[in-house]
Tab-separated table of C-alpha atoms in Angstrom:
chain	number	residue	atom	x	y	z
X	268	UNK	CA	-21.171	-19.174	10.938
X	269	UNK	CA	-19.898	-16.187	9.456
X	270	UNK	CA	-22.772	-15.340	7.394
X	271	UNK	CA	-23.873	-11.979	7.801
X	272	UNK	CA	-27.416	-11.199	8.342
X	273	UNK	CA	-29.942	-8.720	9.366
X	274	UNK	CA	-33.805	-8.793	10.589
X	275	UNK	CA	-34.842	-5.238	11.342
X	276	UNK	CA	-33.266	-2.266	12.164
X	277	UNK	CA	-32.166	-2.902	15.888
X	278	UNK	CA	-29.947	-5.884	14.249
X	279	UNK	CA	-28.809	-3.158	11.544
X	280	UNK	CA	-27.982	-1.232	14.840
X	281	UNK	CA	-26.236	-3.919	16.581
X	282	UNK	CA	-24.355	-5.049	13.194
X	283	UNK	CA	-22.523	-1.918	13.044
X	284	UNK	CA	-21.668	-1.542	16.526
X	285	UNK	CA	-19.927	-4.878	16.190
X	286	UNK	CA	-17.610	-3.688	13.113
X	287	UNK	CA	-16.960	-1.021	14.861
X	288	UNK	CA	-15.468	-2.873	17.790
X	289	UNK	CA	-13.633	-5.079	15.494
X	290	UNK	CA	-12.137	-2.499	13.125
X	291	UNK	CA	-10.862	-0.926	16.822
X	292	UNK	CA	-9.706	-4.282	18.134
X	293	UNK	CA	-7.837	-4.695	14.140
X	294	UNK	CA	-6.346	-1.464	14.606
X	295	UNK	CA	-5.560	-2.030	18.386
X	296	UNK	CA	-3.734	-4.825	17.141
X	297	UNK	CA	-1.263	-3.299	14.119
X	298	UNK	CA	0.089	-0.759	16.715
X	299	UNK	CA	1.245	-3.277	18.458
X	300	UNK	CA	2.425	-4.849	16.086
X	301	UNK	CA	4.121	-1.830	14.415
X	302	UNK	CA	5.638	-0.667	18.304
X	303	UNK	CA	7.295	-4.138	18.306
X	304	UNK	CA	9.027	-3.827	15.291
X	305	UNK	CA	10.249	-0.402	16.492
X	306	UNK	CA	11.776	-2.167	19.420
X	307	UNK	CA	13.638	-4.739	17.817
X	308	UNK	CA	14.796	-1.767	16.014
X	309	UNK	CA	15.922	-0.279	18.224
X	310	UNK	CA	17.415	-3.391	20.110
X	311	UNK	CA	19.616	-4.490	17.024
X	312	UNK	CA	20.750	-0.337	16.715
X	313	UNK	CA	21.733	-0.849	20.359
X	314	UNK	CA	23.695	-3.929	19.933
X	315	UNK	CA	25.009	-3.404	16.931
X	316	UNK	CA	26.361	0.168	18.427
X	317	UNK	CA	28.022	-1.799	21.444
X	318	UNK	CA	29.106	-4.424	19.519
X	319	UNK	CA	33.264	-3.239	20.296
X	320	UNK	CA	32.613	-3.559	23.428
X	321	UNK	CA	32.046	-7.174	25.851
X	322	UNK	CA	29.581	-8.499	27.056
X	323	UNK	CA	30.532	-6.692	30.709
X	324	UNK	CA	31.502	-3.759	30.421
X	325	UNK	CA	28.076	-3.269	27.927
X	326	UNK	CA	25.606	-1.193	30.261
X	327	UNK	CA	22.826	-3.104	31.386
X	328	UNK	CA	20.600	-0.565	29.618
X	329	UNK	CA	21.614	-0.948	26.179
X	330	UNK	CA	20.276	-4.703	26.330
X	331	UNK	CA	16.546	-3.476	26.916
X	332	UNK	CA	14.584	-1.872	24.290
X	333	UNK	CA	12.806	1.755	25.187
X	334	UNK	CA	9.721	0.988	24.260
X	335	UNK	CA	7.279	3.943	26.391
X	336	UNK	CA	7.033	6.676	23.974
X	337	UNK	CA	7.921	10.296	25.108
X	338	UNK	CA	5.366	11.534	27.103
X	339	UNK	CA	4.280	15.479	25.873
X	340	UNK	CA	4.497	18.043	28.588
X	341	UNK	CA	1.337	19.152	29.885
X	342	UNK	CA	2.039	22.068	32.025
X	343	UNK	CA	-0.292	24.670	32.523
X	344	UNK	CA	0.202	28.335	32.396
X	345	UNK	CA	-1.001	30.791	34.759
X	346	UNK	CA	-3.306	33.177	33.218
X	347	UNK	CA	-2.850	37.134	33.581
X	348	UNK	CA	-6.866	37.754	33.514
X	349	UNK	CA	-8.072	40.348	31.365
X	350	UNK	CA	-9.822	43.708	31.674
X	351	UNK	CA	-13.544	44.586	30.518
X	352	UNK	CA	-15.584	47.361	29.764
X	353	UNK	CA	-18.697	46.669	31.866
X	354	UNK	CA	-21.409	48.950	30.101
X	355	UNK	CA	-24.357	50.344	32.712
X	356	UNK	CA	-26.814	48.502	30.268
X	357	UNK	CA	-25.404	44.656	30.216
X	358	UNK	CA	-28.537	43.593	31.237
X	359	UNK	CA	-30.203	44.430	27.936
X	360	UNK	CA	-27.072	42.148	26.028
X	361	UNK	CA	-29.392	40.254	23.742
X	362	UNK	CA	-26.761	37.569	24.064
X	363	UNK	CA	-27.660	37.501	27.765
X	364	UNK	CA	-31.083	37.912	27.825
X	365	UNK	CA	-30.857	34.620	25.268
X	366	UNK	CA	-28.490	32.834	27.476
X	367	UNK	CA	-30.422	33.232	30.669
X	368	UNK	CA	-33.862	32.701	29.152
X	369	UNK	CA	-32.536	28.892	27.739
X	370	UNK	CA	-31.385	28.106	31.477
X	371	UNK	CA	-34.183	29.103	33.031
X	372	UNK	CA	-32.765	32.141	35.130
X	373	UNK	CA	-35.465	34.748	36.555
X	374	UNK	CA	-34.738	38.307	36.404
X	375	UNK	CA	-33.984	38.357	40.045
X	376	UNK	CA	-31.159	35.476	39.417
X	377	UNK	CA	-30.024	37.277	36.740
X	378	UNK	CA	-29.750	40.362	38.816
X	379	UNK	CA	-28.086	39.224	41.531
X	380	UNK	CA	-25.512	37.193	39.412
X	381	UNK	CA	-24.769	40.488	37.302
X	382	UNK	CA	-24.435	42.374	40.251
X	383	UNK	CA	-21.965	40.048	42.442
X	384	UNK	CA	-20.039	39.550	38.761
X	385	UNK	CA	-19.166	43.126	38.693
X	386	UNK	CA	-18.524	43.413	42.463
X	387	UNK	CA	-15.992	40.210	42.434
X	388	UNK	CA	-14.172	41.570	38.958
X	389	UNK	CA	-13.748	44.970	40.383
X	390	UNK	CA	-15.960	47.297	39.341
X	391	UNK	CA	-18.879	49.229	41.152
X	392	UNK	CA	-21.708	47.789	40.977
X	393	UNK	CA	-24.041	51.148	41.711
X	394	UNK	CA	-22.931	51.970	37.885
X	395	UNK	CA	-24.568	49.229	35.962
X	396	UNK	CA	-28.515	48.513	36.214
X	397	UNK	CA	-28.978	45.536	38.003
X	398	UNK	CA	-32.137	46.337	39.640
X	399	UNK	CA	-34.676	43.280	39.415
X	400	UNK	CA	-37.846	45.671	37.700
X	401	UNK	CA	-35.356	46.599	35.232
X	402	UNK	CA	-34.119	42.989	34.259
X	403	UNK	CA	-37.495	42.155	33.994
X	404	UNK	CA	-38.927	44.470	31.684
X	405	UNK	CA	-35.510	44.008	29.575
X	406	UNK	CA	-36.499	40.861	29.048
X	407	UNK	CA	-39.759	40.552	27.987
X	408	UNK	CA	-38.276	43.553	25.315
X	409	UNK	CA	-35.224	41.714	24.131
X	410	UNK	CA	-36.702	38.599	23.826
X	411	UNK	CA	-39.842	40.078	21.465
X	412	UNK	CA	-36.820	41.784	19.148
X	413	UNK	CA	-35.331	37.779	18.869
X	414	UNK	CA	-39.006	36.061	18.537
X	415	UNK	CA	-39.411	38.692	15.529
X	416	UNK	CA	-35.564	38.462	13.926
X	417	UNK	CA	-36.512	34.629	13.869
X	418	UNK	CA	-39.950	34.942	12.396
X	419	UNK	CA	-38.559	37.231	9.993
X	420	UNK	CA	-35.608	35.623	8.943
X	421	UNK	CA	-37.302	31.926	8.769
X	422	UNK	CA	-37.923	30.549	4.876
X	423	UNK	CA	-41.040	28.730	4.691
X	424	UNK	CA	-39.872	25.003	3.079
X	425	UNK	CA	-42.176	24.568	-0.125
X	426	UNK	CA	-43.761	21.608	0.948
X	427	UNK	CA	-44.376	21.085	4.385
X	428	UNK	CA	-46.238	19.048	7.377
X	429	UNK	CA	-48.442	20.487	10.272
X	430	UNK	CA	-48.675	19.102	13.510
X	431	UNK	CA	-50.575	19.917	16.769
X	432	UNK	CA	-51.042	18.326	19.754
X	433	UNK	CA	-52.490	19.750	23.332
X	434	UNK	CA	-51.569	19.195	26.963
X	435	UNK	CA	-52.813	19.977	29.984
X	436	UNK	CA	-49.740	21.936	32.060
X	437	UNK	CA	-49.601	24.484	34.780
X	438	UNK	CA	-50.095	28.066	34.365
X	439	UNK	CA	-47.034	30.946	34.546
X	440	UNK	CA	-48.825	32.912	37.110
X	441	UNK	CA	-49.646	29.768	39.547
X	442	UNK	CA	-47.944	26.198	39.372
X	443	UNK	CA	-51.053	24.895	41.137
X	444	UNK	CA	-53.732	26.131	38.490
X	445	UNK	CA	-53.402	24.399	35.106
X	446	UNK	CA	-54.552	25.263	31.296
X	447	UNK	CA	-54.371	23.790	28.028
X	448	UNK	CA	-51.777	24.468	26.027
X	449	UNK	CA	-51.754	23.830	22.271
X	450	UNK	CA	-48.216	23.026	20.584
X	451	UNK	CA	-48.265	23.535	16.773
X	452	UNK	CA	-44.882	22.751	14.339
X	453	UNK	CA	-44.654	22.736	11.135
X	454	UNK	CA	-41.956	20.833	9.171
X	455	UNK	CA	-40.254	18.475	6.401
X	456	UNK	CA	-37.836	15.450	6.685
X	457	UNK	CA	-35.023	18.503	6.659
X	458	UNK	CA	-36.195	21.022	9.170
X	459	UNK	CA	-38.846	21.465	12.102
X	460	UNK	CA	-40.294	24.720	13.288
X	461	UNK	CA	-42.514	25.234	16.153
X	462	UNK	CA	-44.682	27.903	15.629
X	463	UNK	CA	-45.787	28.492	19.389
X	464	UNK	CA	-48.040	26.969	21.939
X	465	UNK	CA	-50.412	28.784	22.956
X	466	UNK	CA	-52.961	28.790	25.953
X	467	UNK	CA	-56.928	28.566	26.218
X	468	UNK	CA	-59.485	27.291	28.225
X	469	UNK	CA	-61.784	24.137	27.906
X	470	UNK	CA	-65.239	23.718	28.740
X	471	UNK	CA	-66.751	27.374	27.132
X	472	UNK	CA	-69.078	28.166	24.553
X	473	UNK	CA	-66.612	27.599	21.993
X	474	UNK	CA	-65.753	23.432	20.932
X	475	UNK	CA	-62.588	22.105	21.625
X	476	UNK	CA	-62.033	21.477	17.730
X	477	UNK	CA	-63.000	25.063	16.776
X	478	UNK	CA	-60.527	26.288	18.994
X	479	UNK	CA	-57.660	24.180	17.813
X	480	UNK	CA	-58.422	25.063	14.375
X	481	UNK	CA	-58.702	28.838	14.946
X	482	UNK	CA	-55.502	28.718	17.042
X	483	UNK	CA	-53.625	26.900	14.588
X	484	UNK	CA	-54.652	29.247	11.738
X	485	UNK	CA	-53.528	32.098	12.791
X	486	UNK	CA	-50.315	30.699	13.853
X	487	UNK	CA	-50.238	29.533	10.510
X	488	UNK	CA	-51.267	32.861	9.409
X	489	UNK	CA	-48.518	34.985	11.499
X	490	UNK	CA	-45.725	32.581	9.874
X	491	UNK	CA	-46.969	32.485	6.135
X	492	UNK	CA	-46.891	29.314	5.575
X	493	UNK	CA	-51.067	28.179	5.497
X	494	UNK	CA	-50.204	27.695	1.478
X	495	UNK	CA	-47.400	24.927	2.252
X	496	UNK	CA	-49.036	22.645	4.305
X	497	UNK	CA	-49.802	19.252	2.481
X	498	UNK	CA	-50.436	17.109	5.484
X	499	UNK	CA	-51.536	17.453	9.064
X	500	UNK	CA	-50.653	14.814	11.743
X	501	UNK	CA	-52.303	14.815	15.484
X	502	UNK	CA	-53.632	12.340	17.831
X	503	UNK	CA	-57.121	10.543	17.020
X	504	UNK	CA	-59.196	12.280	19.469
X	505	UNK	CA	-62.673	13.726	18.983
X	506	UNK	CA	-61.614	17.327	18.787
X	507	UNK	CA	-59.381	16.549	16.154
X	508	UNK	CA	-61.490	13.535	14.005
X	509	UNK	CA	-64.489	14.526	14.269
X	510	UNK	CA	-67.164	14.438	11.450
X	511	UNK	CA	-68.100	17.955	12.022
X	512	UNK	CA	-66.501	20.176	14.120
X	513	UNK	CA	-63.096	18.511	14.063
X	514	UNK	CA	-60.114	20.487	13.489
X	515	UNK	CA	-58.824	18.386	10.882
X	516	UNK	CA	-61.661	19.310	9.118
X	517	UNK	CA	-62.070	23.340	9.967
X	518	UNK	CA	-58.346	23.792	9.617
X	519	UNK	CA	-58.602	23.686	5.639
X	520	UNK	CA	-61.664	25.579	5.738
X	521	UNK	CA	-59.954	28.334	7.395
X	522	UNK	CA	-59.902	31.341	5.566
């Protein structure tokens, strides 16, 4: 019947979707409702206004109700442009440098956008660097400066979660070779950080669960936060659950 009633949280889910599409249909409804009482408004205003004169010499339009609303006007303007100061370093914008690291431009991309950017708006394009070497090396500078701002700036939540977790994936030099990387956050129910994923290689002198543990601590080390970790999560493998050598078990250990 009418009975409302939940079983988990997909129905929870579902439940709400449903009110929403009813409170939309309810208020579908009293516009409606309120635009045909505007007509009739109107209608009797009209009739009432024409009511000196008959029935045929009344226009034919005063009889029917305008009920469209005025539509706004939507025209477009045509803009002027605008003129820029194009300085010889723009390649070294942190801004930039962000912006074209999170879509995955390479330096030579990057170059040959800047450099056809300043050609089409103008400009001449032999007075700003654009030169791929030089994109390249800005990068790797700029984005050290951010990595550090961030480190430096980040506040360390009082109580807070590890979690690690490696994958095998394909190296920056070749996409054919592949290394482990190790991915390490740290975090609460408010706020997630990850602290960096670093690279090694399986199958030396060294176990698998030493290695995660030493990796981990000095990430944990580098972001001061070893003394707020009150729980560690990862996956139930040997490396990590191990009796001895497990990094579960090392990671505490750690000095």
């Amino acid at each position: 019947m009418d009975r409302k009633a939940s079983i988990a949280g997909m129905d929870t889910v579902t439940l709400a979707k449903e009110q929403r599409h009813q409170e939309r249909i309810r208020s579908s409804e009293k516009r409606s409702e309120k635009c045909e009482k505007l007509s009739k408004a109107q209608f009797s205003e009209a009739v009432l206004t024409d009511s000196s004169c008959s029935d045929n010499e009344r226009p034919l339009a005063s009889f029917i109700p305008d009920s469209k609303p005025n539509k706004r006007s939507h025209e477009r303007t045509a803009k002027s442009g605008t003129e820029a100061f194009i300085p010889h370093n723009i390649l070294s914008s942190p801004i930039l440098v962000a912006l074209a690291t999170q879509i995955k431009m390479t330096p030579a991309e990057q170059s040959a956008f800047t450099e056809a950017f300043v050609e089409e708006a103008g400009g001449d394009p032999s007075q700003v660097s654009t030169s791929y070497s030089q994109s390249a090396k800005v990068r790797r500078v700029v984005n050290k400066k951010i990595a550090d701002e961030i480190k430096k700036s980040w506040v360390t939540p009082k109580f807070t979660s590890i979690h690690w977790d490696g994958k095998s994936l394909p190296t920056l030099q070749d996409k054919y070779e592949h290394e482990e990387r190790l991915a390490v956050a740290v975090g609460n129910s408010d706020e997630l950080k990850l602290l960096g994923i670093p690279a090694y290689q399986s199958g030396t002198d060294e176990r698998a669960g030493e290695i995660i543990s030493r990796l981990t601590s000095e990430l944990l080390k580098a972001w001061q936060c070893s003394g707020n970790v009150v729980n560690m999560m990862f996956d139930t493998t040997s490396s990590n659950t191990g009796h001895m050598t497990a990094a579960c078990i090392q990671i505490p250990t750690a000095p």
